[in-house]
Amino acid sequence: TDARQDPFGAWSPGECRIQLVDRASAAPDALMSGWTAPFFKTCVCDVDDVDEELQRKLTQPIGMTNEILTDRGLAPKARGFLTYSSAPDQPLLGVPLREESLWHLSTQDRFEPVSFSLYVNGFAFSTADGLEASVSLSPFSLVRNCRFQSGECSRLKSFKVSLLEPDPCCYFAVRNVCEREAEEERSEWVLGLSHTILLITDSLLPSFSVTCDPIPGMPQTSRRLMAGYLIHRDDGSSISVLFCELQAHSGNSARMVLYENELCESLIMDILITESSVCCDVVGINCSCFILDCHHFASQTPSERKLWLRALSNVKVKIQSQAPEPTEQELQHYRISIRENIVALQATLEPRIVDHPLLTRCSRKTLRPVGAGDMDVPTAPSIDGCDTLNGPKSNVSL
């Protein structure tokens, strides 16, 4: 079916539906609206490539061309928490950071040339006949190298972008007679997209360092192991910035407690951690996302994610081995070890690029109340692609 004849419709959670625009006849303010065709509902590539050279480049600074703007100051002290839209139809901001030609997978075995533009909060691409799509990214978007093993697609160096795992994928590719140059060009695009996702994540989080120290006079924080701001995926269309605290185990469980902010006065919900809880990272280039049971989180950097998952893993080991509840002296010992990692983490942080959120604010969601823990959880996403901390490792598929 010709995508131009597909009925227009509003975007809804779990559906990548973006309006198609004909540049020749559209009004100027409609040229960045997009189309319904660019995404596949399931992964159609054969192999997710792991590029060792690309992995080495991941430690390099983001290197955006924008001038560094004024820092946003300290974390908010007001009551309440911020919720943002993660819908892909938000306006793209500023001017393109990079513009070049790429190939877009329009059918299962057909790439077509497009003009591709990378923005500070997403990307846009257009075909030769003037059709243009615009996609805004979120902290939970993923980018990954991939490979097709047969057909015309196998001749290109391809990569894929997923808006919210496991939502549909959008495929692009690089073509060059020199394979080495094609690999390098693909790596540049993948790194650029992954840095854009990290920039969006960083723009939403307040300037607050991860901590392992309880708050004096706040007994509910006395069993704190580590705490800091994380982005929580509320549903398919919204995300919230919450202050999350991992507490030491007691008996056969531990808790991840979510507060409005670092004052820890208003609890939003808590997540019960048991020996059967699933803790995994989401595999993607420069990805900072991880999953605790059915809750998706995004940290400021991949290094911070690693620290959260390491702490969660250690807590689960204590629960699985039926270790006694730690004493105050043991808690201090744990915190010394975590604090050393926090100091090392802070030394790797780059200066902030933007001083305002790169996503649109939206109405706050009603999250689960605090009670006996988050036992009656919503339908969990597939964990076939998780690197579980207590079992065999496998990858999250885009």
Coordinates of C-alpha atoms in Angstrom, one line a residue:
T1 CA 0.0 0.0 0.0
D2 CA 1.3 3.5 -0.9
A3 CA 2.1 5.1 2.4
R4 CA 0.8 8.4 1.1
Q5 CA -2.7 7.0 1.0
D6 CA -2.5 5.6 4.6
P7 CA -5.1 7.4 6.8
F8 CA -3.7 9.9 9.3
G9 CA -4.1 9.2 12.9
A10 CA -3.0 10.2 16.4
W11 CA -0.1 8.5 18.0
S12 CA -0.9 6.2 20.9
P13 CA 1.2 4.2 23.3
G14 CA 2.8 1.1 21.7
E15 CA 2.1 2.4 18.2
C16 CA 4.7 4.2 16.0
R17 CA 2.3 6.2 13.9
I18 CA 3.6 9.5 12.5
Q19 CA 1.8 11.6 9.9
L20 CA 3.0 11.6 6.3
V21 CA 3.6 15.0 4.6
D22 CA 4.0 15.9 1.0
R23 CA 6.5 18.8 0.9
A24 CA 5.2 20.3 -2.3
S25 CA 1.7 20.9 -1.0
A26 CA 2.1 21.1 2.8
A27 CA 2.1 24.3 4.9
P28 CA 5.5 25.3 6.2
D29 CA 4.6 24.3 9.8
A30 CA 3.6 20.8 8.7
L31 CA 6.8 19.8 6.9
M32 CA 8.3 18.1 10.0
S33 CA 5.3 15.9 10.8
G34 CA 6.4 12.6 9.4
W35 CA 4.8 9.4 8.1
T36 CA 3.3 6.1 9.1
A37 CA 5.6 3.8 7.1
P38 CA 9.2 4.1 8.4
F39 CA 9.0 1.5 11.2
F40 CA 8.8 -2.3 11.3
K41 CA 6.7 -3.8 14.1
T42 CA 9.3 -6.5 14.7
C43 CA 13.0 -6.8 14.3
V44 CA 13.7 -7.9 10.7
C45 CA 17.5 -8.1 10.6
D46 CA 19.4 -11.3 11.0
V47 CA 22.3 -10.3 13.3
D48 CA 23.0 -7.6 15.9
D49 CA 26.7 -6.7 15.3
V50 CA 29.1 -5.9 18.1
D51 CA 31.7 -3.5 16.7
E52 CA 34.9 -3.6 18.8
E53 CA 36.2 -0.5 17.3
L54 CA 33.0 1.3 18.0
Q55 CA 33.1 0.1 21.6
R56 CA 36.5 1.7 22.0
K57 CA 35.1 5.0 20.7
L58 CA 32.3 5.0 23.4
T59 CA 34.7 6.3 26.0
Q60 CA 35.2 9.5 24.0
P61 CA 33.4 12.7 24.9
I62 CA 30.1 13.4 23.3
G63 CA 31.6 16.3 21.3
M64 CA 28.4 18.1 20.3
T65 CA 29.1 21.3 18.3
N66 CA 26.8 23.4 20.5
E67 CA 28.5 25.8 22.9
I68 CA 28.2 24.6 26.6
L69 CA 25.4 26.5 28.2
T70 CA 25.0 27.6 31.8
D71 CA 24.5 24.7 34.3
R72 CA 21.1 24.3 35.7
G73 CA 22.1 24.5 39.4
L74 CA 21.0 22.3 42.2
A75 CA 18.2 19.7 42.2
P76 CA 14.7 21.0 42.7
K77 CA 13.6 21.3 46.3
A78 CA 9.9 21.8 45.6
R79 CA 7.3 19.1 46.2
G80 CA 6.3 17.0 43.3
F81 CA 8.2 15.4 40.4
L82 CA 8.5 16.2 36.7
T83 CA 6.9 14.1 34.0
Y84 CA 7.8 14.3 30.3
S85 CA 6.3 13.0 27.1
S86 CA 8.2 10.3 25.4
A87 CA 6.0 10.4 22.2
P88 CA 8.0 10.4 19.0
D89 CA 6.1 13.3 17.4
Q90 CA 7.6 16.2 19.4
P91 CA 9.1 19.1 17.5
L92 CA 12.8 18.9 16.6
L93 CA 14.8 21.6 18.2
G94 CA 17.4 24.0 16.7
V95 CA 19.3 23.3 13.5
P96 CA 20.7 20.0 12.3
L97 CA 23.9 18.8 13.9
R98 CA 24.7 16.7 10.8
E99 CA 23.1 16.3 7.4
E100 CA 24.1 13.6 4.9
S101 CA 22.6 10.9 2.7
L102 CA 21.7 7.5 4.1
W103 CA 19.6 4.5 2.9
H104 CA 16.3 3.7 4.6
L105 CA 14.7 0.3 4.7
S106 CA 11.3 0.9 3.3
T107 CA 10.3 -2.8 2.8
Q108 CA 11.8 -6.0 4.2
D109 CA 14.4 -6.3 1.4
R110 CA 14.6 -2.8 -0.1
F111 CA 16.6 0.2 1.0
E112 CA 15.9 3.6 -0.7
P113 CA 18.1 6.7 -0.5
V114 CA 17.0 9.5 1.9
S115 CA 18.4 12.8 3.2
F116 CA 19.1 12.3 6.9
S117 CA 19.4 15.1 9.5
L118 CA 20.4 14.6 13.1
Y119 CA 19.1 17.1 15.7
V120 CA 19.8 17.7 19.3
N121 CA 16.6 15.7 20.3
G122 CA 15.9 13.4 17.3
F123 CA 16.2 13.0 13.6
A124 CA 14.4 13.7 10.3
F125 CA 14.7 12.1 6.9
S126 CA 13.2 12.7 3.5
T127 CA 12.8 10.9 0.2
A128 CA 13.6 12.2 -3.3
D129 CA 9.9 12.8 -4.0
G130 CA 9.6 15.2 -1.0
L131 CA 8.1 13.0 1.7
E132 CA 9.6 13.8 5.1
A133 CA 9.5 12.0 8.5
S134 CA 10.4 13.5 11.9
V135 CA 11.2 11.4 15.0
S136 CA 12.0 12.7 18.5
L137 CA 14.0 10.4 20.7
S138 CA 13.8 9.6 24.4
P139 CA 16.1 8.3 27.2
F140 CA 14.7 4.8 26.4
S141 CA 15.4 4.9 22.7
L142 CA 18.0 2.4 21.5
V143 CA 20.5 2.3 18.6
R144 CA 22.4 -0.8 17.5
N145 CA 24.5 -2.0 14.6
C146 CA 22.8 -4.9 12.7
R147 CA 23.4 -7.1 9.7
F148 CA 21.3 -8.8 7.0
Q149 CA 22.7 -12.1 5.8
S150 CA 21.0 -12.3 2.4
G151 CA 19.5 -10.1 -0.4
E152 CA 20.3 -6.6 -1.3
C153 CA 20.3 -5.5 2.3
S154 CA 23.4 -7.6 3.1
R155 CA 25.5 -5.4 0.9
L156 CA 25.0 -2.4 3.2
K157 CA 26.3 -1.4 6.6
S158 CA 23.1 -1.1 8.5
F159 CA 21.9 0.0 11.9
K160 CA 18.5 0.3 13.6
V161 CA 16.8 2.7 16.0
S162 CA 14.1 1.6 18.4
L163 CA 12.0 4.3 20.1
L164 CA 10.9 2.4 23.2
E165 CA 11.9 -1.3 23.6
P166 CA 10.2 -3.4 22.3
D167 CA 8.4 -0.9 20.0
P168 CA 9.1 -0.9 16.2
C169 CA 12.5 -0.5 14.7
C170 CA 13.6 2.0 12.0
Y171 CA 16.5 0.8 9.8
F172 CA 19.1 2.9 8.0
A173 CA 22.3 1.9 6.2
V174 CA 25.5 3.3 4.7
R175 CA 26.8 2.4 1.3
N176 CA 30.4 2.8 0.2
V177 CA 32.6 0.9 -2.3
C178 CA 35.3 0.8 0.4
E179 CA 34.1 -1.5 3.3
R180 CA 36.4 0.2 5.8
E181 CA 35.0 3.6 5.1
A182 CA 31.5 2.3 5.2
E183 CA 32.2 0.9 8.7
E184 CA 33.6 4.1 9.9
E185 CA 30.7 6.2 8.5
R186 CA 28.2 3.8 10.2
S187 CA 30.1 4.1 13.5
E188 CA 29.9 7.9 13.3
W189 CA 26.1 7.8 12.8
V190 CA 25.5 5.3 15.5
L191 CA 27.7 7.2 18.0
G192 CA 25.9 10.5 17.0
L193 CA 22.5 9.0 17.6
S194 CA 23.5 7.4 20.9
H195 CA 25.1 10.7 22.1
T196 CA 21.8 12.4 21.2
I197 CA 19.9 10.0 23.4
L198 CA 22.4 10.6 26.3
L199 CA 22.1 14.3 25.8
I200 CA 18.3 14.1 26.2
T201 CA 18.7 12.0 29.3
D202 CA 21.1 14.4 30.8
S203 CA 18.8 17.4 30.0
L204 CA 16.0 15.9 32.1
L205 CA 18.0 15.0 35.2
P206 CA 18.9 17.6 38.0
S207 CA 22.4 18.3 38.9
F208 CA 22.7 15.9 41.8
S209 CA 25.4 13.3 42.4
V210 CA 24.7 9.7 43.4
T211 CA 25.1 9.3 47.2
C212 CA 25.3 6.5 49.7
D213 CA 24.8 8.6 52.9
P214 CA 21.5 8.5 54.8
I215 CA 19.8 11.8 55.6
P216 CA 20.2 12.9 59.3
G217 CA 16.9 12.9 61.1
M218 CA 15.2 10.8 58.3
P219 CA 15.0 7.3 59.7
Q220 CA 13.4 5.9 56.5
T221 CA 16.8 6.4 54.8
S222 CA 18.9 4.7 57.5
R223 CA 19.3 1.5 55.4
R224 CA 20.4 3.4 52.3
L225 CA 23.1 1.8 50.2
M226 CA 22.9 4.2 47.3
A227 CA 20.5 6.8 46.0
G228 CA 20.2 9.2 43.1
Y229 CA 17.9 10.6 40.4
L230 CA 16.8 8.1 37.7
I231 CA 14.3 8.4 34.9
H232 CA 11.4 6.0 35.2
R233 CA 9.3 4.8 32.3
D234 CA 5.7 5.2 33.4
D235 CA 4.1 3.9 30.3
G236 CA 4.5 4.0 26.5
S237 CA 4.1 7.8 26.3
S238 CA 5.5 9.3 29.5
I239 CA 8.5 9.2 31.7
S240 CA 9.2 10.7 35.2
V241 CA 12.3 11.9 37.0
L242 CA 12.3 10.3 40.5
F243 CA 14.7 10.0 43.3
C244 CA 15.5 6.3 43.8
E245 CA 17.0 4.7 46.9
L246 CA 18.3 1.1 47.1
Q247 CA 18.1 -0.2 50.6
A248 CA 19.9 -3.0 52.2
H249 CA 18.2 -6.4 52.5
S250 CA 16.1 -7.4 55.5
G251 CA 15.2 -11.0 55.7
N252 CA 14.4 -12.4 52.3
S253 CA 13.9 -9.1 50.5
A254 CA 15.2 -5.6 49.9
R255 CA 13.6 -2.5 48.5
M256 CA 14.1 0.2 45.8
V257 CA 12.2 3.2 47.1
L258 CA 11.1 6.0 44.8
Y259 CA 10.6 9.5 46.2
E260 CA 9.6 12.8 44.7
N261 CA 13.0 14.3 45.3
E262 CA 16.2 14.0 47.4
L263 CA 14.5 15.3 50.5
C264 CA 12.8 11.9 50.8
E265 CA 9.7 13.3 52.4
S266 CA 7.1 12.0 49.9
L267 CA 7.2 8.4 48.8
I268 CA 5.9 7.6 45.3
M269 CA 6.2 3.8 45.4
D270 CA 8.6 1.0 46.4
I271 CA 9.7 -2.0 44.5
L272 CA 10.2 -5.2 46.4
I273 CA 13.4 -7.1 45.5
T274 CA 13.5 -10.8 46.1
E275 CA 15.7 -13.7 45.0
S276 CA 13.5 -14.1 41.9
S277 CA 13.6 -10.4 40.9
V278 CA 14.9 -9.8 37.4
C279 CA 17.7 -7.2 37.1
C280 CA 19.1 -6.6 33.7
D281 CA 20.7 -4.1 31.4
V282 CA 19.3 -3.2 28.0
V283 CA 21.8 -3.7 25.2
G284 CA 22.4 -0.7 22.9
I285 CA 25.2 1.5 21.9
N286 CA 26.0 3.9 24.8
C287 CA 22.8 2.8 26.5
S288 CA 22.1 3.8 30.1
C289 CA 18.9 1.9 30.6
F290 CA 18.2 -1.0 32.9
I291 CA 15.2 -3.1 34.1
L292 CA 14.2 -4.1 37.6
D293 CA 11.4 -6.6 37.2
C294 CA 8.9 -4.7 35.0
H295 CA 10.2 -1.2 35.8
H296 CA 12.4 0.5 33.2
F297 CA 15.0 3.0 34.4
A298 CA 17.5 5.3 32.7
S299 CA 20.6 6.7 34.5
Q300 CA 22.6 9.7 33.5
T301 CA 25.5 7.6 32.0
P302 CA 26.2 4.0 31.1
S303 CA 28.8 4.0 33.9
E304 CA 26.2 5.0 36.5
R305 CA 23.9 2.2 35.2
K306 CA 26.8 -0.2 35.8
L307 CA 27.0 1.0 39.4
W308 CA 23.3 0.6 40.0
L309 CA 23.3 -2.9 38.5
R310 CA 26.3 -3.9 40.5
A311 CA 24.7 -2.8 43.8
L312 CA 21.4 -4.6 42.8
S313 CA 23.4 -7.7 42.0
N314 CA 25.2 -7.6 45.4
V315 CA 21.9 -7.2 47.2
K316 CA 20.4 -10.2 45.4
V317 CA 23.4 -12.3 46.3
K318 CA 22.8 -11.5 49.9
I319 CA 19.2 -12.5 49.6
Q320 CA 19.9 -15.7 47.7
S321 CA 22.5 -16.8 50.3
Q322 CA 20.1 -16.0 53.1
A323 CA 22.7 -13.7 54.7
P324 CA 21.7 -12.1 58.0
E325 CA 20.5 -8.5 58.1
P326 CA 23.6 -6.2 58.0
T327 CA 24.6 -4.4 61.1
E328 CA 25.3 -0.7 61.2
Q329 CA 29.0 -1.4 61.0
E330 CA 28.5 -3.6 57.9
L331 CA 26.4 -0.9 56.3
Q332 CA 29.2 1.6 56.8
H333 CA 31.6 -0.9 55.2
Y334 CA 29.3 -1.3 52.2
R335 CA 28.9 2.5 51.8
I336 CA 32.7 3.0 51.8
S337 CA 33.0 0.6 48.9
I338 CA 30.1 2.3 47.0
R339 CA 31.5 5.8 47.8
E340 CA 34.8 4.9 46.1
N341 CA 32.9 3.9 42.9
I342 CA 30.9 7.2 43.1
V343 CA 34.1 9.2 43.3
A344 CA 35.5 7.4 40.2
L345 CA 32.2 7.9 38.4
Q346 CA 32.2 11.7 39.1
A347 CA 35.7 12.0 37.6
T348 CA 34.4 10.7 34.2
L349 CA 31.4 13.1 33.9
E350 CA 31.5 15.6 31.0
P351 CA 30.3 19.2 31.2
R352 CA 26.6 19.7 30.5
I353 CA 25.7 20.8 27.0
V354 CA 22.1 22.2 27.5
D355 CA 20.4 24.0 30.3
H356 CA 16.8 23.1 29.6
P357 CA 14.8 19.8 29.1
L358 CA 14.8 18.5 25.5
L359 CA 11.4 16.8 25.9
T360 CA 8.0 18.3 26.5
R361 CA 6.4 18.4 29.9
C362 CA 3.2 16.4 30.3
S363 CA 0.6 15.7 33.0
R364 CA 1.9 13.6 35.9
K365 CA 0.8 10.0 36.0
T366 CA -0.6 8.3 39.1
L367 CA 2.0 5.7 40.0
R368 CA 1.5 2.8 42.3
P369 CA 1.0 3.7 46.0
V370 CA 3.5 2.6 48.7
G371 CA 2.4 -0.4 50.7
A372 CA 3.6 -3.9 50.9
G373 CA 5.8 -3.4 47.9
D374 CA 5.1 -3.5 44.3
M375 CA 3.7 -7.0 44.3
D376 CA 0.8 -6.7 41.9
V377 CA 2.9 -5.5 39.0
P378 CA 1.6 -4.6 35.6
T379 CA 2.2 -6.9 32.6
A380 CA 5.9 -7.4 32.4
P381 CA 7.8 -6.8 29.2
S382 CA 9.6 -9.7 27.5
I383 CA 12.8 -10.5 29.3
D384 CA 14.2 -12.8 26.6
G385 CA 16.7 -10.1 25.8
C386 CA 17.9 -9.3 29.3
D387 CA 21.3 -9.8 30.8
T388 CA 19.9 -11.2 34.1
L389 CA 22.1 -11.0 37.1
N390 CA 21.4 -14.5 38.3
G391 CA 21.3 -16.5 35.1
P392 CA 22.6 -17.0 31.6
K393 CA 23.2 -13.8 29.7
S394 CA 21.4 -12.8 26.5
N395 CA 20.8 -9.6 24.6
V396 CA 17.7 -7.3 24.4
S397 CA 16.7 -7.4 20.8
L398 CA 15.9 -4.1 19.1

